[in-house]
Amino acid sequence: MTTRETTSYLPRTDGMWPDDVKRRFVDRAFVVAFFAVQWPWLARSLSGGSRAVKQALLERLELAPDALPNLGSWKADTGFLTLIVDHIERNRPKTVLELGAGASSLVVAKALQQNGGGHLISCDQHGDFIAATREWLHEHGVDAEMRATPLRQAPGDWPGIWYDHGPLPEQIDMLVIDGPPWTIHPYVRGAAETLFDRLPVGGTVLLDDAARPGERIVAARWRERWPNFRFDLVNKGTKGTLIGVRER
């Protein structure tokens, strides 16, 4: 669970794959091949950022020194979390959709509370994780719409599985993508583009782990398919963040 206690360095894999979707051999082979390529990056990502940067982030959000768990690996690092706060302070989004709950849920909810309010919808495939994160947010005086979201066949030409998120607001001002895990498929987060039409001009997409080989391929496809967005890779933190802004 994401609490102030230590969490594991590997993403959970239990209960993810839907019974009615067959996992293809080629998808498994992609995961193995990309692990062989990106293991040095995965090793570097075990660091969640310096203690000083983490402490500065906690002070900025007026959170207790032990409010965040150990960061790094599959969890958001301080670079990604700081970029989230920067964008909320600057743009003051009214609706934020988060794909993959955790430390970022607390950071988004607290930053929204400090900057004029706003509504956070957070989706994650693990119901017990969602329940624990909801309680954790309440302990820190913030709230969010936490959704236990099953996974289904990925839409369009994207491989793997994707969130069966249900009805969403017509306008999403900020889209934070930190799931599903790459162990499903290196391109699994590409299906987030199905939500891009909901972003208004000036709306922001933040993709975590953007320095990984799989996410770089996803970014290249997005740049080709969505010329009305500007996508920039920001190497802040250990894992990189792709920031997309709708320009027209």
PDB file of C-alpha atoms in Angstrom:
ATOM      1  CA  MET A   1       0.000   0.000   0.000  1.00  0.00           C
ATOM      2  CA  THR A   2       1.080   3.566  -0.520  1.00  0.00           C
ATOM      3  CA  THR A   3       1.447   4.957   2.971  1.00  0.00           C
ATOM      4  CA  ARG A   4       4.302   6.652   4.728  1.00  0.00           C
ATOM      5  CA  GLU A   5       5.781   3.170   5.284  1.00  0.00           C
ATOM      6  CA  THR A   6       8.180   1.544   2.839  1.00  0.00           C
ATOM      7  CA  THR A   7       6.548   0.064  -0.253  1.00  0.00           C
ATOM      8  CA  SER A   8       7.934  -2.615  -2.552  1.00  0.00           C
ATOM      9  CA  TYR A   9      10.286  -1.860  -5.433  1.00  0.00           C
ATOM     10  CA  LEU A  10       8.268  -3.888  -7.950  1.00  0.00           C
ATOM     11  CA  PRO A  11       4.763  -3.131  -9.267  1.00  0.00           C
ATOM     12  CA  ARG A  12       1.982  -5.468  -8.267  1.00  0.00           C
ATOM     13  CA  THR A  13       0.908  -7.933 -10.934  1.00  0.00           C
ATOM     14  CA  ASP A  14      -1.897  -9.805  -9.159  1.00  0.00           C
ATOM     15  CA  GLY A  15      -5.435  -9.469 -10.470  1.00  0.00           C
ATOM     16  CA  MET A  16      -4.517  -7.280 -13.433  1.00  0.00           C
ATOM     17  CA  TRP A  17      -5.172  -9.377 -16.516  1.00  0.00           C
ATOM     18  CA  PRO A  18      -8.897  -9.791 -17.359  1.00  0.00           C
ATOM     19  CA  ASP A  19     -10.130 -13.340 -17.862  1.00  0.00           C
ATOM     20  CA  ASP A  20     -11.683 -12.570 -21.246  1.00  0.00           C
ATOM     21  CA  VAL A  21      -8.472 -11.159 -22.788  1.00  0.00           C
ATOM     22  CA  LYS A  22      -5.776 -13.570 -23.873  1.00  0.00           C
ATOM     23  CA  ARG A  23      -2.221 -12.391 -23.367  1.00  0.00           C
ATOM     24  CA  ARG A  24      -0.336 -12.851 -26.607  1.00  0.00           C
ATOM     25  CA  PHE A  25       3.056 -14.493 -26.766  1.00  0.00           C
ATOM     26  CA  VAL A  26       4.412 -11.536 -28.743  1.00  0.00           C
ATOM     27  CA  ASP A  27       3.453  -9.180 -25.897  1.00  0.00           C
ATOM     28  CA  ARG A  28       5.327 -11.338 -23.390  1.00  0.00           C
ATOM     29  CA  ALA A  29       8.314 -11.388 -25.725  1.00  0.00           C
ATOM     30  CA  PHE A  30       8.251  -7.570 -25.929  1.00  0.00           C
ATOM     31  CA  VAL A  31       8.416  -7.303 -22.150  1.00  0.00           C
ATOM     32  CA  VAL A  32      11.408  -9.642 -21.988  1.00  0.00           C
ATOM     33  CA  ALA A  33      13.193  -7.844 -24.830  1.00  0.00           C
ATOM     34  CA  PHE A  34      12.632  -4.385 -23.367  1.00  0.00           C
ATOM     35  CA  PHE A  35      13.780  -5.513 -19.934  1.00  0.00           C
ATOM     36  CA  ALA A  36      17.057  -6.608 -21.522  1.00  0.00           C
ATOM     37  CA  VAL A  37      17.422  -3.141 -23.083  1.00  0.00           C
ATOM     38  CA  GLN A  38      16.270  -0.946 -20.228  1.00  0.00           C
ATOM     39  CA  TRP A  39      17.597  -2.698 -17.121  1.00  0.00           C
ATOM     40  CA  PRO A  40      20.285  -0.005 -16.577  1.00  0.00           C
ATOM     41  CA  TRP A  41      17.540   2.625 -16.601  1.00  0.00           C
ATOM     42  CA  LEU A  42      15.440   0.530 -14.193  1.00  0.00           C
ATOM     43  CA  ALA A  43      18.409   0.299 -11.835  1.00  0.00           C
ATOM     44  CA  ARG A  44      18.890   4.082 -11.881  1.00  0.00           C
ATOM     45  CA  SER A  45      15.197   4.626 -11.257  1.00  0.00           C
ATOM     46  CA  LEU A  46      15.406   2.919  -7.857  1.00  0.00           C
ATOM     47  CA  SER A  47      16.389   6.331  -6.553  1.00  0.00           C
ATOM     48  CA  GLY A  48      13.365   8.478  -5.868  1.00  0.00           C
ATOM     49  CA  GLY A  49      15.349  11.703  -5.698  1.00  0.00           C
ATOM     50  CA  SER A  50      17.414  13.397  -3.038  1.00  0.00           C
ATOM     51  CA  ARG A  51      16.242  13.736   0.538  1.00  0.00           C
ATOM     52  CA  ALA A  52      16.594  17.516   0.290  1.00  0.00           C
ATOM     53  CA  VAL A  53      14.326  17.781  -2.755  1.00  0.00           C
ATOM     54  CA  LYS A  54      11.748  15.547  -1.115  1.00  0.00           C
ATOM     55  CA  GLN A  55      11.814  17.643   2.040  1.00  0.00           C
ATOM     56  CA  ALA A  56      11.431  20.842   0.011  1.00  0.00           C
ATOM     57  CA  LEU A  57       8.411  19.352  -1.749  1.00  0.00           C
ATOM     58  CA  LEU A  58       6.810  18.360   1.566  1.00  0.00           C
ATOM     59  CA  GLU A  59       7.370  21.843   2.996  1.00  0.00           C
ATOM     60  CA  ARG A  60       5.937  23.426  -0.137  1.00  0.00           C
ATOM     61  CA  LEU A  61       2.784  21.329   0.268  1.00  0.00           C
ATOM     62  CA  GLU A  62       2.664  21.882   4.037  1.00  0.00           C
ATOM     63  CA  LEU A  63       2.861  18.142   4.670  1.00  0.00           C
ATOM     64  CA  ALA A  64       4.544  16.324   7.542  1.00  0.00           C
ATOM     65  CA  PRO A  65       8.146  15.149   7.018  1.00  0.00           C
ATOM     66  CA  ASP A  66       6.982  11.508   6.906  1.00  0.00           C
ATOM     67  CA  ALA A  67       3.904  12.101   4.730  1.00  0.00           C
ATOM     68  CA  LEU A  68       5.342  10.458   1.601  1.00  0.00           C
ATOM     69  CA  PRO A  69       6.604   6.870   1.274  1.00  0.00           C
ATOM     70  CA  ASN A  70      10.011   5.852  -0.008  1.00  0.00           C
ATOM     71  CA  LEU A  71       9.977   6.938  -3.634  1.00  0.00           C
ATOM     72  CA  GLY A  72      11.538   5.510  -6.789  1.00  0.00           C
ATOM     73  CA  SER A  73      11.253   2.353  -8.915  1.00  0.00           C
ATOM     74  CA  TRP A  74       7.591   2.020  -9.947  1.00  0.00           C
ATOM     75  CA  LYS A  75       6.596   4.901  -7.675  1.00  0.00           C
ATOM     76  CA  ALA A  76       6.780   8.540  -8.742  1.00  0.00           C
ATOM     77  CA  ASP A  77      10.056  10.290  -7.943  1.00  0.00           C
ATOM     78  CA  THR A  78      10.541  13.805  -6.596  1.00  0.00           C
ATOM     79  CA  GLY A  79      11.211  15.225 -10.062  1.00  0.00           C
ATOM     80  CA  PHE A  80       7.849  14.087 -11.418  1.00  0.00           C
ATOM     81  CA  LEU A  81       5.989  15.154  -8.277  1.00  0.00           C
ATOM     82  CA  THR A  82       7.604  18.601  -8.338  1.00  0.00           C
ATOM     83  CA  LEU A  83       6.598  19.089 -11.989  1.00  0.00           C
ATOM     84  CA  ILE A  84       3.017  18.205 -11.059  1.00  0.00           C
ATOM     85  CA  VAL A  85       2.975  20.871  -8.361  1.00  0.00           C
ATOM     86  CA  ASP A  86       4.575  23.431 -10.700  1.00  0.00           C
ATOM     87  CA  HIS A  87       1.844  22.887 -13.304  1.00  0.00           C
ATOM     88  CA  ILE A  88      -0.996  23.038 -10.797  1.00  0.00           C
ATOM     89  CA  GLU A  89       0.335  26.281  -9.297  1.00  0.00           C
ATOM     90  CA  ARG A  90       0.735  27.840 -12.738  1.00  0.00           C
ATOM     91  CA  ASN A  91      -2.382  26.566 -14.525  1.00  0.00           C
ATOM     92  CA  ARG A  92      -4.844  25.909 -11.674  1.00  0.00           C
ATOM     93  CA  PRO A  93      -6.703  23.038 -13.379  1.00  0.00           C
ATOM     94  CA  LYS A  94     -10.296  22.399 -12.390  1.00  0.00           C
ATOM     95  CA  THR A  95     -10.319  18.709 -13.332  1.00  0.00           C
ATOM     96  CA  VAL A  96      -7.322  16.379 -13.048  1.00  0.00           C
ATOM     97  CA  LEU A  97      -7.432  12.755 -14.188  1.00  0.00           C
ATOM     98  CA  GLU A  98      -4.735  10.485 -12.802  1.00  0.00           C
ATOM     99  CA  LEU A  99      -4.040   7.031 -14.232  1.00  0.00           C
ATOM    100  CA  GLY A 100      -2.183   5.034 -11.570  1.00  0.00           C
ATOM    101  CA  ALA A 101      -2.783   6.027  -7.942  1.00  0.00           C
ATOM    102  CA  GLY A 102      -0.154   6.452  -5.244  1.00  0.00           C
ATOM    103  CA  ALA A 103       2.117   9.191  -3.952  1.00  0.00           C
ATOM    104  CA  SER A 104       1.045  11.426  -6.822  1.00  0.00           C
ATOM    105  CA  SER A 105      -2.571  11.214  -5.585  1.00  0.00           C
ATOM    106  CA  LEU A 106      -1.664  12.946  -2.330  1.00  0.00           C
ATOM    107  CA  VAL A 107       0.540  15.486  -4.095  1.00  0.00           C
ATOM    108  CA  VAL A 108      -2.122  16.383  -6.687  1.00  0.00           C
ATOM    109  CA  ALA A 109      -4.923  16.597  -4.111  1.00  0.00           C
ATOM    110  CA  LYS A 110      -2.863  18.775  -1.763  1.00  0.00           C
ATOM    111  CA  ALA A 111      -1.657  21.072  -4.567  1.00  0.00           C
ATOM    112  CA  LEU A 112      -5.241  21.518  -5.797  1.00  0.00           C
ATOM    113  CA  GLN A 113      -6.353  22.374  -2.279  1.00  0.00           C
ATOM    114  CA  GLN A 114      -3.650  25.048  -2.039  1.00  0.00           C
ATOM    115  CA  ASN A 115      -4.391  26.560  -5.455  1.00  0.00           C
ATOM    116  CA  GLY A 116      -8.060  27.357  -5.706  1.00  0.00           C
ATOM    117  CA  GLY A 117      -9.503  23.869  -5.469  1.00  0.00           C
ATOM    118  CA  GLY A 118     -10.215  21.408  -8.242  1.00  0.00           C
ATOM    119  CA  HIS A 119     -11.394  17.845  -8.657  1.00  0.00           C
ATOM    120  CA  LEU A 120      -9.063  14.838  -8.830  1.00  0.00           C
ATOM    121  CA  ILE A 121     -10.213  11.557 -10.361  1.00  0.00           C
ATOM    122  CA  SER A 122      -7.695   8.800  -9.728  1.00  0.00           C
ATOM    123  CA  CYS A 123      -7.916   5.370 -11.397  1.00  0.00           C
ATOM    124  CA  ASP A 124      -6.064   2.240 -10.348  1.00  0.00           C
ATOM    125  CA  GLN A 125      -6.668  -1.438 -11.043  1.00  0.00           C
ATOM    126  CA  HIS A 126      -6.222  -2.609  -7.437  1.00  0.00           C
ATOM    127  CA  GLY A 127      -9.332  -2.060  -5.321  1.00  0.00           C
ATOM    128  CA  ASP A 128      -7.554  -2.532  -1.989  1.00  0.00           C
ATOM    129  CA  PHE A 129      -4.865  -0.058  -3.039  1.00  0.00           C
ATOM    130  CA  ILE A 130      -7.552   2.496  -3.940  1.00  0.00           C
ATOM    131  CA  ALA A 131      -9.268   2.037  -0.560  1.00  0.00           C
ATOM    132  CA  ALA A 132      -5.996   2.456   1.343  1.00  0.00           C
ATOM    133  CA  THR A 133      -4.998   5.512  -0.697  1.00  0.00           C
ATOM    134  CA  ARG A 134      -8.397   7.128  -0.115  1.00  0.00           C
ATOM    135  CA  GLU A 135      -7.975   6.669   3.631  1.00  0.00           C
ATOM    136  CA  TRP A 136      -4.406   7.985   3.426  1.00  0.00           C
ATOM    137  CA  LEU A 137      -5.585  11.150   1.680  1.00  0.00           C
ATOM    138  CA  HIS A 138      -8.245  11.671   4.345  1.00  0.00           C
ATOM    139  CA  GLU A 139      -5.553  11.444   7.029  1.00  0.00           C
ATOM    140  CA  HIS A 140      -3.933  14.486   5.408  1.00  0.00           C
ATOM    141  CA  GLY A 141      -7.158  16.460   5.061  1.00  0.00           C
ATOM    142  CA  VAL A 142      -7.676  16.085   1.309  1.00  0.00           C
ATOM    143  CA  ASP A 143     -10.128  14.176  -0.848  1.00  0.00           C
ATOM    144  CA  ALA A 144     -10.327  12.758  -4.345  1.00  0.00           C
ATOM    145  CA  GLU A 145     -12.609  10.567  -6.428  1.00  0.00           C
ATOM    146  CA  MET A 146     -10.744   7.284  -6.137  1.00  0.00           C
ATOM    147  CA  ARG A 147     -11.887   4.684  -8.679  1.00  0.00           C
ATOM    148  CA  ALA A 148     -11.106   0.981  -8.554  1.00  0.00           C
ATOM    149  CA  THR A 149     -10.797   0.524 -12.303  1.00  0.00           C
ATOM    150  CA  PRO A 150     -10.621  -2.900 -13.979  1.00  0.00           C
ATOM    151  CA  LEU A 151      -8.509  -3.388 -17.083  1.00  0.00           C
ATOM    152  CA  ARG A 152      -9.851  -4.414 -20.485  1.00  0.00           C
ATOM    153  CA  GLN A 153      -8.618  -4.930 -24.029  1.00  0.00           C
ATOM    154  CA  ALA A 154      -6.590  -1.891 -25.091  1.00  0.00           C
ATOM    155  CA  PRO A 155      -8.356   0.344 -27.627  1.00  0.00           C
ATOM    156  CA  GLY A 156      -7.251   1.020 -31.192  1.00  0.00           C
ATOM    157  CA  ASP A 157      -3.877  -0.320 -32.286  1.00  0.00           C
ATOM    158  CA  TRP A 158      -2.288  -0.219 -28.828  1.00  0.00           C
ATOM    159  CA  PRO A 159      -1.173  -3.549 -27.318  1.00  0.00           C
ATOM    160  CA  GLY A 160      -2.062  -5.025 -23.968  1.00  0.00           C
ATOM    161  CA  ILE A 161      -4.867  -3.848 -21.699  1.00  0.00           C
ATOM    162  CA  TRP A 162      -6.204  -0.495 -20.587  1.00  0.00           C
ATOM    163  CA  TYR A 163      -8.362   1.139 -17.932  1.00  0.00           C
ATOM    164  CA  ASP A 164     -12.109   0.562 -18.121  1.00  0.00           C
ATOM    165  CA  HIS A 165     -12.544   3.948 -16.469  1.00  0.00           C
ATOM    166  CA  GLY A 166     -16.262   4.494 -17.098  1.00  0.00           C
ATOM    167  CA  PRO A 167     -17.825   7.942 -17.627  1.00  0.00           C
ATOM    168  CA  LEU A 168     -15.456  10.898 -17.387  1.00  0.00           C
ATOM    169  CA  PRO A 169     -15.937  14.675 -17.533  1.00  0.00           C
ATOM    170  CA  GLU A 170     -16.078  16.116 -21.035  1.00  0.00           C
ATOM    171  CA  GLN A 171     -13.180  18.413 -20.147  1.00  0.00           C
ATOM    172  CA  ILE A 172      -9.985  17.249 -18.450  1.00  0.00           C
ATOM    173  CA  ASP A 173      -7.559  20.088 -17.762  1.00  0.00           C
ATOM    174  CA  MET A 174      -4.630  17.944 -16.649  1.00  0.00           C
ATOM    175  CA  LEU A 175      -3.921  14.270 -17.406  1.00  0.00           C
ATOM    176  CA  VAL A 176      -1.331  12.528 -15.199  1.00  0.00           C
ATOM    177  CA  ILE A 177      -0.199   9.143 -16.572  1.00  0.00           C
ATOM    178  CA  ASP A 178       1.673   6.831 -14.212  1.00  0.00           C
ATOM    179  CA  GLY A 179       0.067   3.499 -15.127  1.00  0.00           C
ATOM    180  CA  PRO A 180      -0.537   0.782 -16.059  1.00  0.00           C
ATOM    181  CA  PRO A 181       2.894  -0.804 -15.403  1.00  0.00           C
ATOM    182  CA  TRP A 182       5.260  -1.485 -18.299  1.00  0.00           C
ATOM    183  CA  THR A 183       5.311  -5.180 -17.339  1.00  0.00           C
ATOM    184  CA  ILE A 184       2.007  -5.476 -19.246  1.00  0.00           C
ATOM    185  CA  HIS A 185       3.670  -4.131 -22.408  1.00  0.00           C
ATOM    186  CA  PRO A 186       6.328  -1.429 -22.992  1.00  0.00           C
ATOM    187  CA  TYR A 187       3.795   0.608 -25.022  1.00  0.00           C
ATOM    188  CA  VAL A 188       0.876   0.115 -22.621  1.00  0.00           C
ATOM    189  CA  ARG A 189       0.491   3.803 -21.732  1.00  0.00           C
ATOM    190  CA  GLY A 190       0.061   4.834 -25.340  1.00  0.00           C
ATOM    191  CA  ALA A 191      -3.682   4.242 -25.105  1.00  0.00           C
ATOM    192  CA  ALA A 192      -3.931   7.386 -22.973  1.00  0.00           C
ATOM    193  CA  GLU A 193      -4.275   9.232 -26.286  1.00  0.00           C
ATOM    194  CA  THR A 194      -7.950   8.187 -26.283  1.00  0.00           C
ATOM    195  CA  LEU A 195      -8.419  10.979 -23.716  1.00  0.00           C
ATOM    196  CA  PHE A 196      -6.529  13.735 -25.524  1.00  0.00           C
ATOM    197  CA  ASP A 197      -9.648  15.118 -27.211  1.00  0.00           C
ATOM    198  CA  ARG A 198     -10.996  15.983 -23.770  1.00  0.00           C
ATOM    199  CA  LEU A 199      -8.141  18.395 -23.070  1.00  0.00           C
ATOM    200  CA  PRO A 200      -8.854  22.061 -23.891  1.00  0.00           C
ATOM    201  CA  VAL A 201      -6.341  24.398 -25.459  1.00  0.00           C
ATOM    202  CA  GLY A 202      -3.693  24.867 -22.777  1.00  0.00           C
ATOM    203  CA  GLY A 203      -4.531  21.506 -21.188  1.00  0.00           C
ATOM    204  CA  THR A 204      -1.561  19.457 -20.004  1.00  0.00           C
ATOM    205  CA  VAL A 205      -0.478  15.826 -20.252  1.00  0.00           C
ATOM    206  CA  LEU A 206       2.268  14.534 -17.937  1.00  0.00           C
ATOM    207  CA  LEU A 207       3.651  11.062 -18.691  1.00  0.00           C
ATOM    208  CA  ASP A 208       5.919   9.566 -16.042  1.00  0.00           C
ATOM    209  CA  ASP A 209       8.867   7.273 -16.876  1.00  0.00           C
ATOM    210  CA  ALA A 210       9.214   9.037 -20.225  1.00  0.00           C
ATOM    211  CA  ALA A 211      12.951   8.320 -20.586  1.00  0.00           C
ATOM    212  CA  ARG A 212      12.290   4.578 -20.931  1.00  0.00           C
ATOM    213  CA  PRO A 213      12.614   3.092 -24.425  1.00  0.00           C
ATOM    214  CA  GLY A 214       8.944   2.069 -24.577  1.00  0.00           C
ATOM    215  CA  GLU A 215       7.671   5.501 -23.575  1.00  0.00           C
ATOM    216  CA  ARG A 216       9.989   7.139 -26.131  1.00  0.00           C
ATOM    217  CA  ILE A 217       8.288   5.123 -28.867  1.00  0.00           C
ATOM    218  CA  VAL A 218       4.888   6.077 -27.459  1.00  0.00           C
ATOM    219  CA  ALA A 219       5.933   9.745 -27.506  1.00  0.00           C
ATOM    220  CA  ALA A 220       7.033   9.489 -31.143  1.00  0.00           C
ATOM    221  CA  ARG A 221       3.632   8.090 -32.121  1.00  0.00           C
ATOM    222  CA  TRP A 222       1.825  10.796 -30.186  1.00  0.00           C
ATOM    223  CA  ARG A 223       3.822  13.530 -31.884  1.00  0.00           C
ATOM    224  CA  GLU A 224       2.864  12.110 -35.281  1.00  0.00           C
ATOM    225  CA  ARG A 225      -0.805  11.601 -34.450  1.00  0.00           C
ATOM    226  CA  TRP A 226      -1.426  14.747 -32.409  1.00  0.00           C
ATOM    227  CA  PRO A 227       0.159  17.730 -34.217  1.00  0.00           C
ATOM    228  CA  ASN A 228      -2.075  20.078 -32.192  1.00  0.00           C
ATOM    229  CA  PHE A 229      -0.027  19.178 -29.088  1.00  0.00           C
ATOM    230  CA  ARG A 230       3.545  20.145 -28.245  1.00  0.00           C
ATOM    231  CA  PHE A 231       5.411  17.324 -26.503  1.00  0.00           C
ATOM    232  CA  ASP A 232       8.679  17.933 -24.652  1.00  0.00           C
ATOM    233  CA  LEU A 233      10.807  15.469 -22.688  1.00  0.00           C
ATOM    234  CA  VAL A 234      11.916  17.000 -19.382  1.00  0.00           C
ATOM    235  CA  ASN A 235      14.752  15.153 -17.666  1.00  0.00           C
ATOM    236  CA  LYS A 236      13.939  16.296 -14.169  1.00  0.00           C
ATOM    237  CA  GLY A 237      14.359  13.487 -11.660  1.00  0.00           C
ATOM    238  CA  THR A 238      15.561   9.981 -12.418  1.00  0.00           C
ATOM    239  CA  LYS A 239      12.925   8.809 -14.905  1.00  0.00           C
ATOM    240  CA  GLY A 240      12.032  11.694 -17.177  1.00  0.00           C
ATOM    241  CA  THR A 241       8.631  13.281 -17.836  1.00  0.00           C
ATOM    242  CA  LEU A 242       6.940  13.875 -21.179  1.00  0.00           C
ATOM    243  CA  ILE A 243       4.927  17.081 -20.992  1.00  0.00           C
ATOM    244  CA  GLY A 244       2.274  17.626 -23.632  1.00  0.00           C
ATOM    245  CA  VAL A 245       0.373  20.895 -24.021  1.00  0.00           C
ATOM    246  CA  ARG A 246      -2.566  21.316 -26.377  1.00  0.00           C
ATOM    247  CA  GLU A 247      -1.881  24.351 -28.576  1.00  0.00           C
ATOM    248  CA  ARG A 248      -4.961  24.399 -30.783  1.00  0.00           C
TER     249      ARG A 248
END
